[in-house]
Amino acid sequence: MDLLSGTLQGYLLVAFLLFLIGLATVLLRRTLLLQFMGIELMLNAANVALLAFARWRGSDLQGTVFYLFIIAVAACEAAVGLALVIGLHRHRATTDADKASSLKQ
Amino acid sequence: MFLTFAILALAGALALLLQKNAIEAGLCMALSFLGVSGLFVLLGNPVAAALQIIVYAGAILILVLFVIMLLNSHEEEPAEVSRPIQRWGSVALVAVLGLGAFRLLNGSPALAELAAKPVTGASTNLHSLGDMLFSQHLLGFEVAGFLLLAAMIGAVALVKKNL
């Protein structure tokens, strides 16, 4: 098996690595905007895996349809998420996720 | 070609993780998205590749960069308290997940069987995609449109000072 050429496993490996980097971005960075970019990266990794499986299952069009739905949800998430970041910045003058901790007290 | 686009996508993502400046991190994310859209072309899906560039590298990225400039938060603020347990816990979680995923990738017989089959079928074209979308997934399409409307109204309501 050759992971470095365009096999199904190669595409899945890229998807896994993209997902893990996105997860690490969400967990390790504190700026909400960077965490948001990490979430987008994870959604993208899911898209890569979805379309790779669709290709190896006889170029199934359902995969592309679900890809369309995923990016529709990602666009909604971008709009609402960024609105929440702006709301936090208005109330706390920060975009640091660690400083939005008033529910802890 | 696969290797070029895969490295482009992963290098952009890694630079996003390590970048200090938020604007530069956004540009690294654009690089990653372009690499992913190249992978979609190689997967015989030019429709998805075009949508990837239009929606992600076009709309979402511009929105993110716009908000970064609006809030003027280019640099990560210094941490008030360092949380070493959370940090190393996160690294350990990512490592364990990666190990599990890699073992799954190498050890699944069903996956190897699927990958051994030759790739069949033509590349996706917009006509057949539209046919399927409006015949079999019409309800989902309408719900997605409604969701976009709800998100738009919600975003306006969240940032508007006095409605």
PDB file of C-alpha atoms in Angstrom:
ATOM      1  CA  MET A   1       0.000   0.000   0.000  1.00  0.00           C
ATOM      2  CA  ASP A   2       1.384   3.348  -0.982  1.00  0.00           C
ATOM      3  CA  LEU A   3       0.107   6.242   1.108  1.00  0.00           C
ATOM      4  CA  LEU A   4       2.026   8.848  -0.857  1.00  0.00           C
ATOM      5  CA  SER A   5       0.247   8.325  -4.172  1.00  0.00           C
ATOM      6  CA  GLY A   6      -3.392   9.055  -4.887  1.00  0.00           C
ATOM      7  CA  THR A   7      -4.925   5.969  -3.308  1.00  0.00           C
ATOM      8  CA  LEU A   8      -8.017   6.006  -1.116  1.00  0.00           C
ATOM      9  CA  GLN A   9      -5.822   5.574   1.937  1.00  0.00           C
ATOM     10  CA  GLY A  10      -3.676   8.522   0.834  1.00  0.00           C
ATOM     11  CA  TYR A  11      -6.717  10.814   0.660  1.00  0.00           C
ATOM     12  CA  LEU A  12      -7.967   9.540   4.006  1.00  0.00           C
ATOM     13  CA  LEU A  13      -4.555  10.159   5.558  1.00  0.00           C
ATOM     14  CA  VAL A  14      -4.654  13.778   4.337  1.00  0.00           C
ATOM     15  CA  ALA A  15      -8.190  14.093   5.756  1.00  0.00           C
ATOM     16  CA  PHE A  16      -7.103  12.679   9.141  1.00  0.00           C
ATOM     17  CA  LEU A  17      -4.085  14.982   9.329  1.00  0.00           C
ATOM     18  CA  LEU A  18      -6.178  18.043   8.386  1.00  0.00           C
ATOM     19  CA  PHE A  19      -8.712  17.100  11.061  1.00  0.00           C
ATOM     20  CA  LEU A  20      -6.030  16.626  13.723  1.00  0.00           C
ATOM     21  CA  ILE A  21      -4.358  19.949  12.881  1.00  0.00           C
ATOM     22  CA  GLY A  22      -7.759  21.652  13.056  1.00  0.00           C
ATOM     23  CA  LEU A  23      -8.479  20.000  16.414  1.00  0.00           C
ATOM     24  CA  ALA A  24      -5.058  21.051  17.736  1.00  0.00           C
ATOM     25  CA  THR A  25      -5.769  24.624  16.595  1.00  0.00           C
ATOM     26  CA  VAL A  26      -9.074  24.657  18.479  1.00  0.00           C
ATOM     27  CA  LEU A  27      -7.542  23.164  21.631  1.00  0.00           C
ATOM     28  CA  LEU A  28      -4.206  24.981  21.763  1.00  0.00           C
ATOM     29  CA  ARG A  29      -4.896  28.484  20.472  1.00  0.00           C
ATOM     30  CA  ARG A  30      -6.831  30.927  22.655  1.00  0.00           C
ATOM     31  CA  THR A  31      -7.928  33.533  20.110  1.00  0.00           C
ATOM     32  CA  LEU A  32     -11.529  32.828  19.124  1.00  0.00           C
ATOM     33  CA  LEU A  33     -10.894  33.755  15.485  1.00  0.00           C
ATOM     34  CA  LEU A  34      -8.089  31.188  15.205  1.00  0.00           C
ATOM     35  CA  GLN A  35     -10.228  28.566  16.914  1.00  0.00           C
ATOM     36  CA  PHE A  36     -12.926  29.358  14.383  1.00  0.00           C
ATOM     37  CA  MET A  37     -10.436  28.756  11.546  1.00  0.00           C
ATOM     38  CA  GLY A  38      -9.603  25.406  13.163  1.00  0.00           C
ATOM     39  CA  ILE A  39     -13.273  24.435  13.033  1.00  0.00           C
ATOM     40  CA  GLU A  40     -13.393  25.320   9.333  1.00  0.00           C
ATOM     41  CA  LEU A  41     -10.325  23.146   8.808  1.00  0.00           C
ATOM     42  CA  MET A  42     -12.048  20.191  10.518  1.00  0.00           C
ATOM     43  CA  LEU A  43     -15.134  20.619   8.307  1.00  0.00           C
ATOM     44  CA  ASN A  44     -12.831  20.632   5.288  1.00  0.00           C
ATOM     45  CA  ALA A  45     -11.187  17.397   6.421  1.00  0.00           C
ATOM     46  CA  ALA A  46     -14.622  15.780   6.607  1.00  0.00           C
ATOM     47  CA  ASN A  47     -15.298  16.978   3.055  1.00  0.00           C
ATOM     48  CA  VAL A  48     -12.067  15.434   1.760  1.00  0.00           C
ATOM     49  CA  ALA A  49     -12.920  12.063   3.317  1.00  0.00           C
ATOM     50  CA  LEU A  50     -16.524  12.229   2.054  1.00  0.00           C
ATOM     51  CA  LEU A  51     -15.576  12.987  -1.553  1.00  0.00           C
ATOM     52  CA  ALA A  52     -12.750  10.410  -1.533  1.00  0.00           C
ATOM     53  CA  PHE A  53     -15.184   7.675  -0.451  1.00  0.00           C
ATOM     54  CA  ALA A  54     -17.728   8.899  -3.021  1.00  0.00           C
ATOM     55  CA  ARG A  55     -15.070   8.610  -5.762  1.00  0.00           C
ATOM     56  CA  TRP A  56     -14.162   5.046  -4.824  1.00  0.00           C
ATOM     57  CA  ARG A  57     -17.801   4.007  -4.663  1.00  0.00           C
ATOM     58  CA  GLY A  58     -18.365   4.536  -8.377  1.00  0.00           C
ATOM     59  CA  SER A  59     -18.254   8.370  -8.381  1.00  0.00           C
ATOM     60  CA  ASP A  60     -21.420   8.545  -6.311  1.00  0.00           C
ATOM     61  CA  LEU A  61     -23.195  11.884  -6.799  1.00  0.00           C
ATOM     62  CA  GLN A  62     -24.747  11.675  -3.325  1.00  0.00           C
ATOM     63  CA  GLY A  63     -21.321  12.554  -1.938  1.00  0.00           C
ATOM     64  CA  THR A  64     -21.298  15.859  -3.799  1.00  0.00           C
ATOM     65  CA  VAL A  65     -24.872  16.598  -2.685  1.00  0.00           C
ATOM     66  CA  PHE A  66     -23.894  16.101   0.946  1.00  0.00           C
ATOM     67  CA  TYR A  67     -20.794  18.200   0.362  1.00  0.00           C
ATOM     68  CA  LEU A  68     -23.142  20.991  -0.742  1.00  0.00           C
ATOM     69  CA  PHE A  69     -25.126  20.655   2.481  1.00  0.00           C
ATOM     70  CA  ILE A  70     -21.937  20.672   4.559  1.00  0.00           C
ATOM     71  CA  ILE A  71     -20.720  23.930   3.036  1.00  0.00           C
ATOM     72  CA  ALA A  72     -24.174  25.477   3.483  1.00  0.00           C
ATOM     73  CA  VAL A  73     -23.954  24.655   7.201  1.00  0.00           C
ATOM     74  CA  ALA A  74     -20.346  25.895   7.296  1.00  0.00           C
ATOM     75  CA  ALA A  75     -21.417  29.226   5.806  1.00  0.00           C
ATOM     76  CA  CYS A  76     -24.176  29.573   8.422  1.00  0.00           C
ATOM     77  CA  GLU A  77     -21.717  28.691  11.146  1.00  0.00           C
ATOM     78  CA  ALA A  78     -19.278  31.317   9.836  1.00  0.00           C
ATOM     79  CA  ALA A  79     -21.920  34.059   9.905  1.00  0.00           C
ATOM     80  CA  VAL A  80     -23.275  33.268  13.387  1.00  0.00           C
ATOM     81  CA  GLY A  81     -19.841  32.444  14.878  1.00  0.00           C
ATOM     82  CA  LEU A  82     -18.296  35.697  13.732  1.00  0.00           C
ATOM     83  CA  ALA A  83     -21.333  37.615  14.989  1.00  0.00           C
ATOM     84  CA  LEU A  84     -20.760  36.005  18.409  1.00  0.00           C
ATOM     85  CA  VAL A  85     -17.057  36.995  18.312  1.00  0.00           C
ATOM     86  CA  ILE A  86     -18.060  40.594  17.571  1.00  0.00           C
ATOM     87  CA  GLY A  87     -20.599  40.448  20.415  1.00  0.00           C
ATOM     88  CA  LEU A  88     -17.937  39.200  22.837  1.00  0.00           C
ATOM     89  CA  HIS A  89     -15.529  41.906  21.703  1.00  0.00           C
ATOM     90  CA  ARG A  90     -18.234  44.512  22.312  1.00  0.00           C
ATOM     91  CA  HIS A  91     -18.895  43.361  25.879  1.00  0.00           C
ATOM     92  CA  ARG A  92     -15.413  42.341  27.017  1.00  0.00           C
ATOM     93  CA  ALA A  93     -13.049  44.104  24.561  1.00  0.00           C
ATOM     94  CA  THR A  94     -11.231  40.816  24.005  1.00  0.00           C
ATOM     95  CA  THR A  95     -11.235  37.902  21.583  1.00  0.00           C
ATOM     96  CA  ASP A  96      -9.568  35.545  24.026  1.00  0.00           C
ATOM     97  CA  ALA A  97     -11.706  32.487  24.741  1.00  0.00           C
ATOM     98  CA  ASP A  98     -10.198  32.058  28.227  1.00  0.00           C
ATOM     99  CA  LYS A  99     -11.415  35.494  29.310  1.00  0.00           C
ATOM    100  CA  ALA A 100     -15.062  34.682  28.573  1.00  0.00           C
ATOM    101  CA  SER A 101     -15.414  32.735  31.809  1.00  0.00           C
ATOM    102  CA  SER A 102     -18.146  34.489  33.786  1.00  0.00           C
ATOM    103  CA  LEU A 103     -20.278  31.319  33.807  1.00  0.00           C
ATOM    104  CA  LYS A 104     -17.577  29.646  35.937  1.00  0.00           C
ATOM    105  CA  GLN A 105     -18.157  31.944  38.897  1.00  0.00           C
TER     106      GLN A 105
ATOM    107  CA  MET B   1       0.070  15.933  -8.404  1.00  0.00           C
ATOM    108  CA  PHE B   2      -1.602  14.326  -5.390  1.00  0.00           C
ATOM    109  CA  LEU B   3       1.516  14.864  -3.321  1.00  0.00           C
ATOM    110  CA  THR B   4       1.796  18.531  -4.359  1.00  0.00           C
ATOM    111  CA  PHE B   5      -1.770  19.387  -3.369  1.00  0.00           C
ATOM    112  CA  ALA B   6      -1.663  17.270  -0.211  1.00  0.00           C
ATOM    113  CA  ILE B   7       1.511  19.023   0.941  1.00  0.00           C
ATOM    114  CA  LEU B   8      -0.033  22.415   0.050  1.00  0.00           C
ATOM    115  CA  ALA B   9      -3.133  21.650   2.138  1.00  0.00           C
ATOM    116  CA  LEU B  10      -1.203  20.256   5.104  1.00  0.00           C
ATOM    117  CA  ALA B  11       1.484  22.965   5.067  1.00  0.00           C
ATOM    118  CA  GLY B  12      -1.189  25.672   5.049  1.00  0.00           C
ATOM    119  CA  ALA B  13      -2.976  24.002   7.958  1.00  0.00           C
ATOM    120  CA  LEU B  14       0.237  23.554   9.953  1.00  0.00           C
ATOM    121  CA  ALA B  15       1.226  27.186   9.355  1.00  0.00           C
ATOM    122  CA  LEU B  16      -2.255  28.198  10.578  1.00  0.00           C
ATOM    123  CA  LEU B  17      -1.636  26.257  13.795  1.00  0.00           C
ATOM    124  CA  LEU B  18       1.796  27.802  14.410  1.00  0.00           C
ATOM    125  CA  GLN B  19       1.161  31.342  13.166  1.00  0.00           C
ATOM    126  CA  LYS B  20       1.178  34.191  15.710  1.00  0.00           C
ATOM    127  CA  ASN B  21      -0.441  36.845  13.542  1.00  0.00           C
ATOM    128  CA  ALA B  22      -4.167  36.336  12.888  1.00  0.00           C
ATOM    129  CA  ILE B  23      -4.129  37.901   9.387  1.00  0.00           C
ATOM    130  CA  GLU B  24      -1.248  35.691   8.286  1.00  0.00           C
ATOM    131  CA  ALA B  25      -3.038  32.700   9.785  1.00  0.00           C
ATOM    132  CA  GLY B  26      -6.042  33.569   7.616  1.00  0.00           C
ATOM    133  CA  LEU B  27      -3.865  33.675   4.507  1.00  0.00           C
ATOM    134  CA  CYS B  28      -2.365  30.286   5.471  1.00  0.00           C
ATOM    135  CA  MET B  29      -5.914  28.981   5.707  1.00  0.00           C
ATOM    136  CA  ALA B  30      -6.517  30.213   2.119  1.00  0.00           C
ATOM    137  CA  LEU B  31      -3.455  28.213   1.021  1.00  0.00           C
ATOM    138  CA  SER B  32      -4.843  25.130   2.733  1.00  0.00           C
ATOM    139  CA  PHE B  33      -8.242  25.590   1.057  1.00  0.00           C
ATOM    140  CA  LEU B  34      -6.604  25.911  -2.355  1.00  0.00           C
ATOM    141  CA  GLY B  35      -4.708  22.662  -1.737  1.00  0.00           C
ATOM    142  CA  VAL B  36      -7.944  20.929  -0.752  1.00  0.00           C
ATOM    143  CA  SER B  37      -9.686  22.195  -3.896  1.00  0.00           C
ATOM    144  CA  GLY B  38      -6.787  20.768  -5.934  1.00  0.00           C
ATOM    145  CA  LEU B  39      -7.415  17.416  -4.247  1.00  0.00           C
ATOM    146  CA  PHE B  40     -11.077  17.682  -5.286  1.00  0.00           C
ATOM    147  CA  VAL B  41     -10.020  18.167  -8.919  1.00  0.00           C
ATOM    148  CA  LEU B  42      -7.888  15.026  -8.657  1.00  0.00           C
ATOM    149  CA  LEU B  43     -10.901  13.196  -7.218  1.00  0.00           C
ATOM    150  CA  GLY B  44     -12.769  13.929 -10.455  1.00  0.00           C
ATOM    151  CA  ASN B  45     -15.001  16.527  -8.834  1.00  0.00           C
ATOM    152  CA  PRO B  46     -14.432  19.944 -10.450  1.00  0.00           C
ATOM    153  CA  VAL B  47     -17.825  21.168  -9.175  1.00  0.00           C
ATOM    154  CA  ALA B  48     -16.733  20.671  -5.571  1.00  0.00           C
ATOM    155  CA  ALA B  49     -13.358  22.281  -6.318  1.00  0.00           C
ATOM    156  CA  ALA B  50     -15.009  25.396  -7.757  1.00  0.00           C
ATOM    157  CA  LEU B  51     -17.439  25.578  -4.819  1.00  0.00           C
ATOM    158  CA  GLN B  52     -14.549  25.173  -2.398  1.00  0.00           C
ATOM    159  CA  ILE B  53     -12.779  28.198  -3.862  1.00  0.00           C
ATOM    160  CA  ILE B  54     -15.948  30.314  -4.157  1.00  0.00           C
ATOM    161  CA  VAL B  55     -17.421  29.560  -0.731  1.00  0.00           C
ATOM    162  CA  TYR B  56     -14.390  28.926   1.476  1.00  0.00           C
ATOM    163  CA  ALA B  57     -11.553  30.905  -0.086  1.00  0.00           C
ATOM    164  CA  GLY B  58     -13.992  33.557  -1.290  1.00  0.00           C
ATOM    165  CA  ALA B  59     -16.834  34.136   1.139  1.00  0.00           C
ATOM    166  CA  ILE B  60     -15.840  32.619   4.486  1.00  0.00           C
ATOM    167  CA  LEU B  61     -12.198  33.687   4.393  1.00  0.00           C
ATOM    168  CA  ILE B  62     -13.041  37.265   3.419  1.00  0.00           C
ATOM    169  CA  LEU B  63     -15.576  37.359   6.266  1.00  0.00           C
ATOM    170  CA  VAL B  64     -12.943  36.139   8.758  1.00  0.00           C
ATOM    171  CA  LEU B  65     -10.296  38.606   7.565  1.00  0.00           C
ATOM    172  CA  PHE B  66     -12.882  41.385   7.633  1.00  0.00           C
ATOM    173  CA  VAL B  67     -13.735  40.609  11.270  1.00  0.00           C
ATOM    174  CA  ILE B  68     -10.030  40.436  12.226  1.00  0.00           C
ATOM    175  CA  MET B  69      -9.472  43.901  10.769  1.00  0.00           C
ATOM    176  CA  LEU B  70     -12.708  45.222  12.299  1.00  0.00           C
ATOM    177  CA  LEU B  71     -11.760  44.060  15.792  1.00  0.00           C
ATOM    178  CA  ASN B  72      -8.106  44.971  15.293  1.00  0.00           C
ATOM    179  CA  SER B  73      -6.999  41.785  17.077  1.00  0.00           C
ATOM    180  CA  HIS B  74      -3.982  40.815  15.033  1.00  0.00           C
ATOM    181  CA  GLU B  75      -1.901  39.333  17.816  1.00  0.00           C
ATOM    182  CA  GLU B  76      -2.851  36.691  20.361  1.00  0.00           C
ATOM    183  CA  GLU B  77      -3.277  38.264  23.777  1.00  0.00           C
ATOM    184  CA  PRO B  78      -0.851  37.068  26.476  1.00  0.00           C
ATOM    185  CA  ALA B  79      -2.297  34.400  28.757  1.00  0.00           C
ATOM    186  CA  GLU B  80      -3.318  35.431  32.274  1.00  0.00           C
ATOM    187  CA  VAL B  81      -2.710  31.993  33.723  1.00  0.00           C
ATOM    188  CA  SER B  82      -0.786  29.247  31.991  1.00  0.00           C
ATOM    189  CA  ARG B  83      -2.666  25.965  31.921  1.00  0.00           C
ATOM    190  CA  PRO B  84      -0.056  23.256  31.397  1.00  0.00           C
ATOM    191  CA  ILE B  85      -2.411  20.367  32.204  1.00  0.00           C
ATOM    192  CA  GLN B  86      -4.933  21.468  29.575  1.00  0.00           C
ATOM    193  CA  ARG B  87      -2.209  22.066  27.003  1.00  0.00           C
ATOM    194  CA  TRP B  88      -0.471  18.722  27.423  1.00  0.00           C
ATOM    195  CA  GLY B  89      -3.832  17.004  27.750  1.00  0.00           C
ATOM    196  CA  SER B  90      -4.824  18.467  24.386  1.00  0.00           C
ATOM    197  CA  VAL B  91      -1.570  17.348  22.784  1.00  0.00           C
ATOM    198  CA  ALA B  92      -2.017  13.852  24.213  1.00  0.00           C
ATOM    199  CA  LEU B  93      -5.623  13.721  22.975  1.00  0.00           C
ATOM    200  CA  VAL B  94      -4.583  14.714  19.458  1.00  0.00           C
ATOM    201  CA  ALA B  95      -1.741  12.168  19.490  1.00  0.00           C
ATOM    202  CA  VAL B  96      -3.993   9.334  20.680  1.00  0.00           C
ATOM    203  CA  LEU B  97      -6.645  10.211  18.090  1.00  0.00           C
ATOM    204  CA  GLY B  98      -3.984  10.318  15.373  1.00  0.00           C
ATOM    205  CA  LEU B  99      -2.591   6.938  16.413  1.00  0.00           C
ATOM    206  CA  GLY B 100      -6.069   5.413  16.442  1.00  0.00           C
ATOM    207  CA  ALA B 101      -6.887   6.874  13.024  1.00  0.00           C
ATOM    208  CA  PHE B 102      -3.620   5.615  11.546  1.00  0.00           C
ATOM    209  CA  ARG B 103      -4.192   2.120  12.902  1.00  0.00           C
ATOM    210  CA  LEU B 104      -7.713   2.164  11.495  1.00  0.00           C
ATOM    211  CA  LEU B 105      -6.340   3.267   8.134  1.00  0.00           C
ATOM    212  CA  ASN B 106      -3.778   0.469   8.009  1.00  0.00           C
ATOM    213  CA  GLY B 107      -5.702  -2.318   9.680  1.00  0.00           C
ATOM    214  CA  SER B 108      -9.182  -2.237   8.137  1.00  0.00           C
ATOM    215  CA  PRO B 109      -9.706  -5.075   5.624  1.00  0.00           C
ATOM    216  CA  ALA B 110     -12.936  -3.556   4.270  1.00  0.00           C
ATOM    217  CA  LEU B 111     -11.122  -0.299   3.529  1.00  0.00           C
ATOM    218  CA  ALA B 112      -8.293  -2.132   1.739  1.00  0.00           C
ATOM    219  CA  GLU B 113     -10.868  -4.031  -0.317  1.00  0.00           C
ATOM    220  CA  LEU B 114     -12.635  -0.803  -1.308  1.00  0.00           C
ATOM    221  CA  ALA B 115      -9.340   0.897  -2.185  1.00  0.00           C
ATOM    222  CA  ALA B 116      -8.228  -2.053  -4.347  1.00  0.00           C
ATOM    223  CA  LYS B 117     -11.219  -1.623  -6.652  1.00  0.00           C
ATOM    224  CA  PRO B 118     -10.546   0.499  -9.732  1.00  0.00           C
ATOM    225  CA  VAL B 119     -12.093   3.951  -9.838  1.00  0.00           C
ATOM    226  CA  THR B 120     -15.169   3.948 -12.050  1.00  0.00           C
ATOM    227  CA  GLY B 121     -17.649   6.531 -13.244  1.00  0.00           C
ATOM    228  CA  ALA B 122     -17.282   9.867 -14.983  1.00  0.00           C
ATOM    229  CA  SER B 123     -16.299  13.037 -13.180  1.00  0.00           C
ATOM    230  CA  THR B 124     -19.113  15.034 -11.618  1.00  0.00           C
ATOM    231  CA  ASN B 125     -20.847  17.531 -13.842  1.00  0.00           C
ATOM    232  CA  LEU B 126     -23.178  20.288 -12.794  1.00  0.00           C
ATOM    233  CA  HIS B 127     -26.096  19.014 -14.862  1.00  0.00           C
ATOM    234  CA  SER B 128     -26.386  15.605 -13.222  1.00  0.00           C
ATOM    235  CA  LEU B 129     -25.717  17.163  -9.818  1.00  0.00           C
ATOM    236  CA  GLY B 130     -28.591  19.618 -10.275  1.00  0.00           C
ATOM    237  CA  ASP B 131     -30.805  16.773 -11.488  1.00  0.00           C
ATOM    238  CA  MET B 132     -30.142  14.774  -8.339  1.00  0.00           C
ATOM    239  CA  LEU B 133     -30.384  17.770  -6.025  1.00  0.00           C
ATOM    240  CA  PHE B 134     -33.807  18.831  -7.292  1.00  0.00           C
ATOM    241  CA  SER B 135     -35.269  15.348  -7.694  1.00  0.00           C
ATOM    242  CA  GLN B 136     -34.090  13.377  -4.674  1.00  0.00           C
ATOM    243  CA  HIS B 137     -32.973  16.040  -2.187  1.00  0.00           C
ATOM    244  CA  LEU B 138     -35.481  18.812  -2.752  1.00  0.00           C
ATOM    245  CA  LEU B 139     -36.565  18.945   0.901  1.00  0.00           C
ATOM    246  CA  GLY B 140     -32.963  19.076   2.108  1.00  0.00           C
ATOM    247  CA  PHE B 141     -32.235  21.846  -0.369  1.00  0.00           C
ATOM    248  CA  GLU B 142     -35.153  23.913   0.906  1.00  0.00           C
ATOM    249  CA  VAL B 143     -34.135  23.298   4.521  1.00  0.00           C
ATOM    250  CA  ALA B 144     -30.579  24.418   3.709  1.00  0.00           C
ATOM    251  CA  GLY B 145     -31.948  27.607   2.158  1.00  0.00           C
ATOM    252  CA  PHE B 146     -34.102  28.217   5.244  1.00  0.00           C
ATOM    253  CA  LEU B 147     -31.071  27.574   7.479  1.00  0.00           C
ATOM    254  CA  LEU B 148     -29.067  30.193   5.563  1.00  0.00           C
ATOM    255  CA  LEU B 149     -31.921  32.693   6.003  1.00  0.00           C
ATOM    256  CA  ALA B 150     -32.118  31.931   9.735  1.00  0.00           C
ATOM    257  CA  ALA B 151     -28.334  32.321  10.095  1.00  0.00           C
ATOM    258  CA  MET B 152     -28.441  35.649   8.268  1.00  0.00           C
ATOM    259  CA  ILE B 153     -31.226  37.013  10.498  1.00  0.00           C
ATOM    260  CA  GLY B 154     -29.483  35.610  13.577  1.00  0.00           C
ATOM    261  CA  ALA B 155     -26.160  37.229  12.679  1.00  0.00           C
ATOM    262  CA  VAL B 156     -27.831  40.603  12.127  1.00  0.00           C
ATOM    263  CA  ALA B 157     -29.756  40.285  15.411  1.00  0.00           C
ATOM    264  CA  LEU B 158     -26.589  39.370  17.324  1.00  0.00           C
ATOM    265  CA  VAL B 159     -24.508  42.331  16.192  1.00  0.00           C
ATOM    266  CA  LYS B 160     -27.199  44.993  15.930  1.00  0.00           C
ATOM    267  CA  LYS B 161     -27.092  47.321  18.905  1.00  0.00           C
ATOM    268  CA  ASN B 162     -30.733  48.356  19.040  1.00  0.00           C
ATOM    269  CA  LEU B 163     -33.200  46.433  16.925  1.00  0.00           C
TER     270      LEU B 163
END
